[in-house]
XYZ file of C-alpha atoms in Angstrom:
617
model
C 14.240 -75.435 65.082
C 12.863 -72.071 65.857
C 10.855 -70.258 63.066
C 13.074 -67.356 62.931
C 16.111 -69.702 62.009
C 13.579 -71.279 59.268
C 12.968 -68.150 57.395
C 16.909 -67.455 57.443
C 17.690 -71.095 56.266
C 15.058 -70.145 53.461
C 16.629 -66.921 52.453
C 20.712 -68.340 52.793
C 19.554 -71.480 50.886
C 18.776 -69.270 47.922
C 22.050 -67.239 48.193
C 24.282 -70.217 48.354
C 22.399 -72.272 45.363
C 22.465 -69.245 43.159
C 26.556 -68.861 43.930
C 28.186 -71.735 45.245
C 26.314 -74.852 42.685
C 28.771 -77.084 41.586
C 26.007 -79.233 39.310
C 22.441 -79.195 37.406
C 21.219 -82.464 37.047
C 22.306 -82.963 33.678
C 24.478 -85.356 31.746
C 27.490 -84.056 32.073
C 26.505 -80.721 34.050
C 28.690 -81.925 36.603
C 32.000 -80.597 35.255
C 30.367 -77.856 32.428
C 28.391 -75.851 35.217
C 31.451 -75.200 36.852
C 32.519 -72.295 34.619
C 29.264 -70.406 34.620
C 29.058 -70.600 38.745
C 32.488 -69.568 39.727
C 31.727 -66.448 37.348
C 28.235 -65.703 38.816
C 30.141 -66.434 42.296
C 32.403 -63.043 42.272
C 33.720 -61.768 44.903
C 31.374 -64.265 47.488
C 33.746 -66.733 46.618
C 36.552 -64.427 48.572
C 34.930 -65.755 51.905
C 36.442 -69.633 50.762
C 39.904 -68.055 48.914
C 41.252 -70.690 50.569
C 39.751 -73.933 49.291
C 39.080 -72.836 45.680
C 42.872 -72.926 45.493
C 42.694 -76.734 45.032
C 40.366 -77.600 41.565
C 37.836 -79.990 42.880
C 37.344 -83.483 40.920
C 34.283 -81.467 38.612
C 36.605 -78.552 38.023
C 39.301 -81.076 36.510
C 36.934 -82.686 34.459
C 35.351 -79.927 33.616
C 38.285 -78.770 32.072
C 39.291 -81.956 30.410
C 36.015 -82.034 28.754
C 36.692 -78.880 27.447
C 40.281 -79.315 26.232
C 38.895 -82.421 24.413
C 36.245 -80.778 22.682
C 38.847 -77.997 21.592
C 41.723 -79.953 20.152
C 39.135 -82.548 18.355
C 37.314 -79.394 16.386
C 40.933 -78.105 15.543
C 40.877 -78.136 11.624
C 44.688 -77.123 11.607
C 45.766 -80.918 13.744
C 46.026 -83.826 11.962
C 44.269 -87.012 12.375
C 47.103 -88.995 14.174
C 48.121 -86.001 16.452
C 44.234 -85.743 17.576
C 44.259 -90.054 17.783
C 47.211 -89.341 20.401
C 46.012 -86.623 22.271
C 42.579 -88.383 22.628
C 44.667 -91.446 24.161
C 45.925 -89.254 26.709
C 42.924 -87.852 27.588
C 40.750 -90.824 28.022
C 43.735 -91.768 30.698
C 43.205 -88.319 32.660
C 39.586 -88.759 32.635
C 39.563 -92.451 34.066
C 42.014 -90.998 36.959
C 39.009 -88.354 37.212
C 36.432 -90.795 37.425
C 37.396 -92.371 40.551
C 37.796 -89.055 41.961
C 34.150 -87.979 41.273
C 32.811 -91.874 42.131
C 34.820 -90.889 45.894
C 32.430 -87.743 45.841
C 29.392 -89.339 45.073
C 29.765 -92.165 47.387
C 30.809 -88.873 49.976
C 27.200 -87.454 48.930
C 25.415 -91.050 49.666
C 27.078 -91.382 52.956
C 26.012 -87.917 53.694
C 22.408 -88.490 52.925
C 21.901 -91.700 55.036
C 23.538 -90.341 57.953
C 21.632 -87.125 58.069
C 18.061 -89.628 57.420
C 17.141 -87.767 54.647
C 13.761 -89.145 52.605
C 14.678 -92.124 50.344
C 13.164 -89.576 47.311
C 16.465 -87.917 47.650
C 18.670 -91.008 47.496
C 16.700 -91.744 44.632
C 17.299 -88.342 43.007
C 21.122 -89.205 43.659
C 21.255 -92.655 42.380
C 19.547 -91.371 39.045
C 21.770 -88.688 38.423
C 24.780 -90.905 39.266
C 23.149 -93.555 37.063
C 22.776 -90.650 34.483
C 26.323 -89.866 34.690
C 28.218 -93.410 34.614
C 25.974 -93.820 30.969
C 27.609 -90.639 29.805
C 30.707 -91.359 30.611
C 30.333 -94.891 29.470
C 29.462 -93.969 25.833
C 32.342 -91.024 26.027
C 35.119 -94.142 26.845
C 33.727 -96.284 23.618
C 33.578 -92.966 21.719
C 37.420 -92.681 22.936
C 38.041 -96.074 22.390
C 36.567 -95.994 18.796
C 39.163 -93.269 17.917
C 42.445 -95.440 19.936
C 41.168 -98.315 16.940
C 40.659 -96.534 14.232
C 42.328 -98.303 11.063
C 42.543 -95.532 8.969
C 41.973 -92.214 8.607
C 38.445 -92.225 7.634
C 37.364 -94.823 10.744
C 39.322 -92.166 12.583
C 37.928 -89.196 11.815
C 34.258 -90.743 11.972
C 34.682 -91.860 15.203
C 35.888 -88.229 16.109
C 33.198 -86.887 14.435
C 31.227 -88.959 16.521
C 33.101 -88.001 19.972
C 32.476 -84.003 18.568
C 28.731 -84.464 18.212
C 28.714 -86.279 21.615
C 30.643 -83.982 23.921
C 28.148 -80.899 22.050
C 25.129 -82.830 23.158
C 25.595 -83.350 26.834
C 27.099 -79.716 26.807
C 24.704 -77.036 28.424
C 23.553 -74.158 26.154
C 25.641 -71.531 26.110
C 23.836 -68.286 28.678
C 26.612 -65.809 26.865
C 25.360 -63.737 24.256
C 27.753 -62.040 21.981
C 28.423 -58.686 21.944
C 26.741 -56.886 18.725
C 27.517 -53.150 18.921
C 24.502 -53.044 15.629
C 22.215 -54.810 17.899
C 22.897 -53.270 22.097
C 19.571 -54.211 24.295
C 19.211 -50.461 25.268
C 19.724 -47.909 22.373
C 17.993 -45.225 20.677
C 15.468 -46.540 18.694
C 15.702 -46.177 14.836
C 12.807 -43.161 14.459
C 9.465 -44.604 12.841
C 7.280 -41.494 11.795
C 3.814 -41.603 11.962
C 1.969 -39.244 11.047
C -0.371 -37.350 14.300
C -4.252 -37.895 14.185
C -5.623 -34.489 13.319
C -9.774 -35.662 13.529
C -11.526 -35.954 17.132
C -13.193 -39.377 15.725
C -9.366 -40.983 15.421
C -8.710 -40.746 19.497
C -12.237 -42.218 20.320
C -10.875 -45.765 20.386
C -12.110 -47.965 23.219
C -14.912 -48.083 25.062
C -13.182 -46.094 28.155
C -12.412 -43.621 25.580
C -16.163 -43.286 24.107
C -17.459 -43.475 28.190
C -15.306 -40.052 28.832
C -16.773 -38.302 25.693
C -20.526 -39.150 26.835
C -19.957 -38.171 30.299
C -18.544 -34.873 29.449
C -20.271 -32.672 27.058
C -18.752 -29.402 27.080
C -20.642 -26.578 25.488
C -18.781 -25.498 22.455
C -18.496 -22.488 20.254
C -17.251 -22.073 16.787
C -17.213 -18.449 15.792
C -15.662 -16.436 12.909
C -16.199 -13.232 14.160
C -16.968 -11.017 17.542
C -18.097 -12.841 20.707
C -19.960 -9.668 22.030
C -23.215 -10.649 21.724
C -22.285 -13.775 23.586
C -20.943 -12.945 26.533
C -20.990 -9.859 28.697
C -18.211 -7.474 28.326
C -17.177 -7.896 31.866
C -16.606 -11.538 31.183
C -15.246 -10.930 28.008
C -12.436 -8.620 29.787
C -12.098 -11.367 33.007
C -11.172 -13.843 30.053
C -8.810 -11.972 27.987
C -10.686 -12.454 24.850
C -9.627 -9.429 22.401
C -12.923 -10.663 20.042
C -13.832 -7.422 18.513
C -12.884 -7.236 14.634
C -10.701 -10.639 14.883
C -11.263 -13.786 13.779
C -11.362 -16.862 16.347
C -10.390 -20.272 15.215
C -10.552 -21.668 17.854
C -13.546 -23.263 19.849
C -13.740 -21.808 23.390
C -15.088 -23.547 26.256
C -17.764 -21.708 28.555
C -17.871 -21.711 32.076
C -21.502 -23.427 30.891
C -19.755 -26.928 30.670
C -20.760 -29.871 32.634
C -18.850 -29.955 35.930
C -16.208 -32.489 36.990
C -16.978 -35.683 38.613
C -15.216 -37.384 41.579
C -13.228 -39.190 39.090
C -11.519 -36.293 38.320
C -10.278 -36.302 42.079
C -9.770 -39.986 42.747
C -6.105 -41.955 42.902
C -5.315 -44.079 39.740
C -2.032 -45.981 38.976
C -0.679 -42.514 37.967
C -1.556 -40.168 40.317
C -1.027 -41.252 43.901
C -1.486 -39.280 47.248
C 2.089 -40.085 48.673
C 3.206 -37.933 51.404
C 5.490 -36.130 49.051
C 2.692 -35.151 47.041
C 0.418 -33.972 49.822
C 3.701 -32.324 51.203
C 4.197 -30.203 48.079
C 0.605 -29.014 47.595
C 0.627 -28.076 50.713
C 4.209 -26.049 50.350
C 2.102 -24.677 47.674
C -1.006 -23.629 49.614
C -3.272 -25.555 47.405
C -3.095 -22.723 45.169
C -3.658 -23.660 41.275
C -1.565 -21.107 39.838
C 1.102 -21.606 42.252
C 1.061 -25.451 41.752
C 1.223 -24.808 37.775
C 4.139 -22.434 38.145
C 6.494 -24.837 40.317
C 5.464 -27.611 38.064
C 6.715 -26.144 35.077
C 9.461 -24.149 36.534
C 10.963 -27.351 38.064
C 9.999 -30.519 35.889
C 12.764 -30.618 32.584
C 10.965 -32.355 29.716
C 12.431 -35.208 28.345
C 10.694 -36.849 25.033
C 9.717 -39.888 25.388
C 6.062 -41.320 24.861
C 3.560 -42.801 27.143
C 3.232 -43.343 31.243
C 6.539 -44.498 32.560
C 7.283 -42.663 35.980
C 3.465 -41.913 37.340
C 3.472 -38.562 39.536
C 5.863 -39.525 42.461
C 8.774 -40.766 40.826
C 8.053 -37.745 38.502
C 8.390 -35.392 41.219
C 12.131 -37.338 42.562
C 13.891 -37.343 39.438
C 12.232 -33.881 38.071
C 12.856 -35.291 34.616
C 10.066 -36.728 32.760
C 7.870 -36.540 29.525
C 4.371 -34.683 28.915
C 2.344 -38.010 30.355
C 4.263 -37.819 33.623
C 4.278 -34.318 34.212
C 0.930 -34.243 33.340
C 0.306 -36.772 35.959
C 2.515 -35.018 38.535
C 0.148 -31.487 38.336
C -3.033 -33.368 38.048
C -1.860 -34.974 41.519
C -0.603 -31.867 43.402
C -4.203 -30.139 41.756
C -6.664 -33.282 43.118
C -4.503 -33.690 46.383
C -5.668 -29.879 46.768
C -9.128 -30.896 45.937
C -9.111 -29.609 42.945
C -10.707 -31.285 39.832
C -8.171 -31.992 37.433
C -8.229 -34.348 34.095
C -5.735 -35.344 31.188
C -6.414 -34.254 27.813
C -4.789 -35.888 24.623
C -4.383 -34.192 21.323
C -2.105 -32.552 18.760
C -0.618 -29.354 18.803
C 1.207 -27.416 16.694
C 4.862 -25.800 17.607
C 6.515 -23.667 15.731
C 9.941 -25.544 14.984
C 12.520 -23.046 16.602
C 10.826 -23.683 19.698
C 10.760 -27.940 19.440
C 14.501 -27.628 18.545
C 14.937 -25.581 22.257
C 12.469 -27.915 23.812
C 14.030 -31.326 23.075
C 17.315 -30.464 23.343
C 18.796 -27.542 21.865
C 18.962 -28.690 18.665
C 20.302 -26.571 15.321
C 19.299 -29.440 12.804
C 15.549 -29.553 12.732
C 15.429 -32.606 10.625
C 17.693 -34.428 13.633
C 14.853 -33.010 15.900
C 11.931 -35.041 14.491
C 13.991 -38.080 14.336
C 14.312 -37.676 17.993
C 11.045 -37.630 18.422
C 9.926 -40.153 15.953
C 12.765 -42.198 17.741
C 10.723 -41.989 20.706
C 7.623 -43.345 18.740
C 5.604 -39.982 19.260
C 3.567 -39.613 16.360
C 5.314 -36.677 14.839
C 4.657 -34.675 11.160
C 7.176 -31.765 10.402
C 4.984 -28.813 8.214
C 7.005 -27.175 5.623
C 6.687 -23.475 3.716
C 8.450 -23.242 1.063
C 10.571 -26.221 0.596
C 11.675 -25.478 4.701
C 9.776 -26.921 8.036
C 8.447 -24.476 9.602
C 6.189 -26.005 12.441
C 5.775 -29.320 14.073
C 2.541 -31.312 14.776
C 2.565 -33.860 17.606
C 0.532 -35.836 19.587
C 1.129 -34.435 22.975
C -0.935 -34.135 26.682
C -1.948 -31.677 28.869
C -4.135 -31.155 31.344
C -7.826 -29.404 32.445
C -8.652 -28.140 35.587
C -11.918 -27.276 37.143
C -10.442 -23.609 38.067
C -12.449 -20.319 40.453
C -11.384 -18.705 36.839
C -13.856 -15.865 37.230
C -13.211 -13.563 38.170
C -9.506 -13.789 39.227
C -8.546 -16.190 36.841
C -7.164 -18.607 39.661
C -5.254 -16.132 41.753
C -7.166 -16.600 44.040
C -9.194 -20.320 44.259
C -11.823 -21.406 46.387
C -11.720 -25.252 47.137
C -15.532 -26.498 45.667
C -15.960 -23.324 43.861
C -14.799 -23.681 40.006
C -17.022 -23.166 36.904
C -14.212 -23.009 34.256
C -12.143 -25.946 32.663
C -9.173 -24.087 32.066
C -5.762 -25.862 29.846
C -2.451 -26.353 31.501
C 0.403 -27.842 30.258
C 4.060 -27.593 32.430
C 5.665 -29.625 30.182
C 6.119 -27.140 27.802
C 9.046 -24.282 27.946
C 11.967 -23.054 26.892
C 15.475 -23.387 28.017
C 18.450 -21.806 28.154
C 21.940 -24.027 27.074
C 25.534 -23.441 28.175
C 28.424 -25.198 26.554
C 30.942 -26.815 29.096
C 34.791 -26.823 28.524
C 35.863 -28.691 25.240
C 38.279 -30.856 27.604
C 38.369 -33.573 24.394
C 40.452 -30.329 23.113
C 42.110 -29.233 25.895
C 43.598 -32.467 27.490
C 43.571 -35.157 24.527
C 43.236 -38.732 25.285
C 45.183 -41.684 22.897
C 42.283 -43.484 22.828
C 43.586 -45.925 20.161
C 46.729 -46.235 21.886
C 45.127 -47.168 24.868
C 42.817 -49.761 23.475
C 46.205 -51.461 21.626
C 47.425 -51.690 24.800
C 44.536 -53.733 26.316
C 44.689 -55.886 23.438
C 48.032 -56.442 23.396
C 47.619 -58.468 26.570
C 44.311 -60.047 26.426
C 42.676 -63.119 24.912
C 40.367 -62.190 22.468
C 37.991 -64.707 21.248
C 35.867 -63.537 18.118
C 34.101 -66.832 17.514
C 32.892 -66.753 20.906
C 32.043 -62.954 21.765
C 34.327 -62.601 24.608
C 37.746 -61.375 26.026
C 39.730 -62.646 29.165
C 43.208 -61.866 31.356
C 41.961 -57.921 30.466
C 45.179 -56.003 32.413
C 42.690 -54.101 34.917
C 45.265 -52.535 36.796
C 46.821 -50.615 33.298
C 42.622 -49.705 32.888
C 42.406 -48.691 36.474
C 46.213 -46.469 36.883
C 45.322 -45.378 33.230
C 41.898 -43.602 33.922
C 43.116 -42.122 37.285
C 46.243 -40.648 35.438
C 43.771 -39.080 33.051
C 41.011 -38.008 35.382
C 44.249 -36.192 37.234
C 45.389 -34.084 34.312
C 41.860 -33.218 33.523
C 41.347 -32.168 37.110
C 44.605 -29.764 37.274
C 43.475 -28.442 33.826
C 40.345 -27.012 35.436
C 42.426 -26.369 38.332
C 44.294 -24.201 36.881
C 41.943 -22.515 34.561
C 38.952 -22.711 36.114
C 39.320 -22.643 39.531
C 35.797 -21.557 40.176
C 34.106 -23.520 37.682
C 30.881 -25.710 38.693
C 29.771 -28.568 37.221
C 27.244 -27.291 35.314
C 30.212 -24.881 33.835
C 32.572 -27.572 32.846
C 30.046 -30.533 31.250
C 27.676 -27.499 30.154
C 23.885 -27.011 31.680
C 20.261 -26.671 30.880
C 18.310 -24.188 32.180
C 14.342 -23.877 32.575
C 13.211 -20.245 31.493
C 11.335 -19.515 34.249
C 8.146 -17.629 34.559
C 6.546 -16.595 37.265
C 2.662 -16.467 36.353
C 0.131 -14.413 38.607
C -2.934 -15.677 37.245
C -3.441 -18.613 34.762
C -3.379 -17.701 31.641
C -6.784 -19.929 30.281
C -4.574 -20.626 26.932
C -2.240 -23.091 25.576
C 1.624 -21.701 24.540
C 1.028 -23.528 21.501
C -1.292 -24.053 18.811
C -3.907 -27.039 19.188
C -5.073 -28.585 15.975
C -7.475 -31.243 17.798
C -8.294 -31.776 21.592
C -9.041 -35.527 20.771
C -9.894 -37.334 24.002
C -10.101 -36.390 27.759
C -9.568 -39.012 30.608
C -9.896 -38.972 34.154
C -7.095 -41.626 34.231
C -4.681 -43.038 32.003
C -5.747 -45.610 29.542
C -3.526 -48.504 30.327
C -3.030 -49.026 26.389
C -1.005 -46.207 26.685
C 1.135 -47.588 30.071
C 4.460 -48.949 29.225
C 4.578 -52.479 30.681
C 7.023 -55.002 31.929
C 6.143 -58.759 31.577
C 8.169 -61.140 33.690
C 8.396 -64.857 32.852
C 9.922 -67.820 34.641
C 9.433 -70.830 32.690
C 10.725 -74.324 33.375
C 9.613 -77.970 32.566
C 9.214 -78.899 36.599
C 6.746 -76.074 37.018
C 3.879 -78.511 36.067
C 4.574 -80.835 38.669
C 5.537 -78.491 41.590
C 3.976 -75.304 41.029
C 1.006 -75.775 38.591
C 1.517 -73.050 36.418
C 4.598 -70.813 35.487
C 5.462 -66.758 36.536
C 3.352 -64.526 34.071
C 3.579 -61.580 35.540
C 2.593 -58.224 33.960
C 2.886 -54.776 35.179
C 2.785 -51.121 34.106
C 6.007 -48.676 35.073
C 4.148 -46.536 36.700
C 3.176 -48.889 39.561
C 6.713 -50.256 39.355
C 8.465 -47.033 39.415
C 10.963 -46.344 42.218
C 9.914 -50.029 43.802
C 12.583 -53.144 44.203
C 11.344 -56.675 42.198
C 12.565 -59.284 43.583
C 12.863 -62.937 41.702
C 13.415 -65.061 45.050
C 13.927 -68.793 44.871
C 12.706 -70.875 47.741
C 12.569 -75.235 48.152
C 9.983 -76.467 46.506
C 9.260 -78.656 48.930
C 10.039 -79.916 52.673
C 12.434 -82.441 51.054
C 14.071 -79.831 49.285
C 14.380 -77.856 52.560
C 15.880 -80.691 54.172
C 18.628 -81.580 52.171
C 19.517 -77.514 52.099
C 19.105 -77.790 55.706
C 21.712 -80.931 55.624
C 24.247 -78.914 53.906
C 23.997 -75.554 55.970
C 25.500 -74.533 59.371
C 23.988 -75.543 62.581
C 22.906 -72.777 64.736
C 25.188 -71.305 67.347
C 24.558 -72.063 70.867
C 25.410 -69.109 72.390
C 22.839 -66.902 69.387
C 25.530 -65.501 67.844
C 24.618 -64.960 63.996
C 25.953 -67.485 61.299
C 28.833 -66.001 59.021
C 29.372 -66.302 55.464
C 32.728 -68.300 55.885
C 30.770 -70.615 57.497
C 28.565 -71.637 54.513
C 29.850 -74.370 51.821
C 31.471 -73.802 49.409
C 29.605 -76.294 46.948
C 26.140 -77.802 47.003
C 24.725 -81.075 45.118
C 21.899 -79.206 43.547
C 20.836 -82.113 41.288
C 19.478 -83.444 44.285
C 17.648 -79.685 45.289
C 14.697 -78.306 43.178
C 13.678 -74.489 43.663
C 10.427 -72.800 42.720
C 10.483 -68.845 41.686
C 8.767 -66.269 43.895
């Protein structure tokens, strides 16, 4: 067997266990396991329409298994009515039995012909083994209820039957719907307050290794700078000093200069050829880079690293970490020294409620953000918030600020860290057409409809025979009027017009500014790269009882967004061993002689996969 047809066997092995398993290896898996794979099947089950017209011996039983179950845990049938039925029952699933012994001695035959290893007749014979106890103990279960003398022996041994038939039952993999409890929702906000005190971000020792490296000169001053620095620095900076009080501390072009950390690729920032593509678009011009970041990135509030600076600059939607990341990438991929800085700011609140969202209730605006777990505090004067503190980022760069304040950069030539932050702006909102107003929808109507003609079962969270053709004509005959509404008053209307649109305000900056558009209560920690305590992670886990003996150890596998961002994962199952392989092998398709590819009507329709075991990839 060529190696080529090997690796497909591998892959199609996979496919048809995950869709077309007919057993697990359990008690009485045989005929419960049915349910669950014809529903995973879908449509792949189209390909063999034909066969799954017939119920196979473990689809009967499965279903007698299941109608016993139900009628014994009826509270509203007597004791003699369930004493019949049971009677009945126990004859159906005799005439079943020597159905499924025809198929197991079909699956024996099969084995020995194709010379299979003798550890996969024994796999058989135990399961089979397995199976005529089950069923053994479920006749004198039956039989206990056929001699039951009275209706207390009866209803013991039903009892008894009832506990039975729940044991050798696989756990349910159907969670009920909880509308309370949904697995992605807005997250009920938790406020905490912002750390005001440089001291509270030095946490770690990556954190404490930045501050050491980096010493920036600093300067607290109450009053005129002029004796400082020279007027014509003082005017290539902007600083309006004379007779005004300075709160803030300014940074001098004095500081320490960058590292090559503050150039280097981390998980964040990556030197795709997107990135390089757009810096270079740019010219590798700081100001120009800043401007197109912030003119072109919408904020959206959420906290921590999720997207990293690539997928950042594909869905142009991301918070202050990513964008952050996205201009620190375009600004090193220019060769230009570039660093995060973490800290709180202060924001006036008419400006949050624009910058999250367009918001007219402040108070809804800080649950947002609290929502999104960014530490969040709203400042109030006179009984009314007034301004917002968060913990937000931005970013330094190692700018040729002097003297054209970045107009006009030389690559290897910066003396000034100077603050940017594109995440920041303000936008401009447009309300679409009310068309809940203009073309009404019975929305109760339609949902009495739907239940009018579908099972509904509370107790166990779910609904079948749903009439998806009503759904289907239904939503068509609605999306029609709404489209010769607009039609007809509209007729020029985009899609921005008729859903409503957010618009950046742009500006168009000449020079960099050397200021933050906000108000910065404490610049608490720099980093040259993310701290991966604040990296959103996914953790994947495959854990199952044969991992000890055929793989060692089970999947643990951790990783942060930002490396996963935009990327495929794949959970691939594969034999676990040659024996494994075979018996797939057994069951699958010859090749063709003339080449020609295998199709998918040629694969079976059912596999014994208590005799298969898989490992996860």
């Amino acid at each position: 067997m060529n190696s080529r047809y090997t690796r497909t066997l591998r892959i199609v092995s996979a496919i048809v266990l995950c869709f077309f398993t007919w057993t697990f290896g359990g008690v009485f898996d045989i005929a419960y396991a049915v349910k669950a794979s014809q529903q995973a099947a879908g449509n792949s089950q189209q390909v063999k329409s034909q066969e799954s017209k017939e119920q196979k011996p473990e689809e009967k039983l499965e279903k007698a298994l299941n109608d016993l179950e139900q009628f014994l845990s009826d509270t509203s049938t007597d004791t003699d009515t369930k004493k019949g039925k049971a009677k009945g029952k126990k004859g159906e699933i005799e005439a079943l039995d020597v159905e499924m012994k025809k198929q197991f001695s079909a699956t024996e035959k099969k084995l020995k012909d194709e010379g299979l290893p003798y550890e996969i007749l024994e796999r058989h014979y135990d399961f089979v083994k397995k199976y005529d106890n089950n069923l053994n103990e479920l006749r004198n279960n039956l039989d206990a209820i056929e001699k039951g003398k009275d209706k207390k022996e009866t209803d013991t041994a039903i009892e008894k039957t009832k506990k039975f038939l729940e044991k050798v039952k696989p756990p349910k993999k159907h969670v009920p719907l909880d509308p309370n409890k949904l697995p992605h929702r807005t997250m009920e906000p938790v406020f905490t307050d912002p750390r005001e005190k440089p001291e509270e971000f030095t946490e770690g020792k990556e954190m404490k290794a930045v501050s050491k490296e980096q010493k920036p000169v600093l300067v607290a001053s109450n009053g005129s700078l002029s004796g400082l620095l020279s007027p014509d620095t003082l005017s290539s900076m902007s600083l309006r000093a004379e007779g005004e009080a300075i709160s803030q501390n300014i940074l001098l072009a004095a500081a320490t200069p960058p590292n090559t950390s503050d150039l280097a690729e981390t998980i964040e920032v990556k030197f795709t050829p997107a990135i390089q593509a757009k810096a270079a678009e740019l010219g590798h011009n700081p100001t120009k880079i800043y401007n197109w970041v912030r003119n072109n990135i919408e904020y959206v509030p959420t906290y921590g690293s999720i997207q990293g600076a690539d997928y950042c600059l594909q869905t142009k939607q991301c918070n202050d970490f990513d964008t952050a990341s996205l201009l620190i990438a375009l600004l090193r991929a220019s060769g230009i020294h570039s660093r995060y800085v973490y800290g709180t700011v202060e924001i006036p609140i008419e400006k949050v409620n624009n910058w999250i969202g367009g918001f007219t209730d402040s108070m809804e605006a800080l649950r947002l953000l609290a929502s999104a777990r960014i530490p969040t505090k709203g400042m109030t004067v006179g009984g009314k918030i007034e301004y917002v503190r968060v913990e937000h980022v931005w970013v330094e760069a190692w700018i040729d600020y002097i003297p054209s304040r970045g107009a006009r950069h030389r690559t290897g030539q910066g003396d000034t860290w100077i603050p940017l932050d594109a995440s920041f702006k303000q936008y401009n909102y447009t309300q679409g057409i009310d068309i809940k107003t203009a073309v009404p929808f019975d929305a109760q109507s339609f949902i009495d409809q739907i239940q009018s003609t579908a099972t509904i079962n509370e107790t166990e969270g779910y609904v079948t025979n749903v009439n998806s053709l009503f759904i289907q004509q239904t939503m068509t005959d609605y999306q029609t009027q709404v489209q010769n509404y607009i039609t007809q008053n509209y007729p020029n209307a985009t899609v921005g017009d008729v859903l409503g649109k957010k618009e950046i305000q742009k500006q168009e900056f000449s020079y960099l500014l050397g200021t933050l558009p906000y108000k910065t209560i404490v610049k608490g920690s720099t980093y040259a790269s993310i701290p991966d305590t604040l990296r959103h992670k996914l953790n994947f886990n495959v854990i199952k009882d044969m991992y000890d003996e055929i793989m060692g150890t089970p999947i643990n596998i951790t990783k942060s967004l930002p490396e996963l961002a935009g990327k495929k994962i794949t959970l691939n199952y594969s034999p676990a061993t040659a024996q494994d392989e075979a018996v797939i092998n057994s069951y699958l398709p010859k090749p063709h002689a003339d080449g020609t590819p295998i199709q998918p009507n040629e694969l079976p329709s059912s596999l014994p996969s208590y005799l298969i075991n898989l490992k996860p990839e």
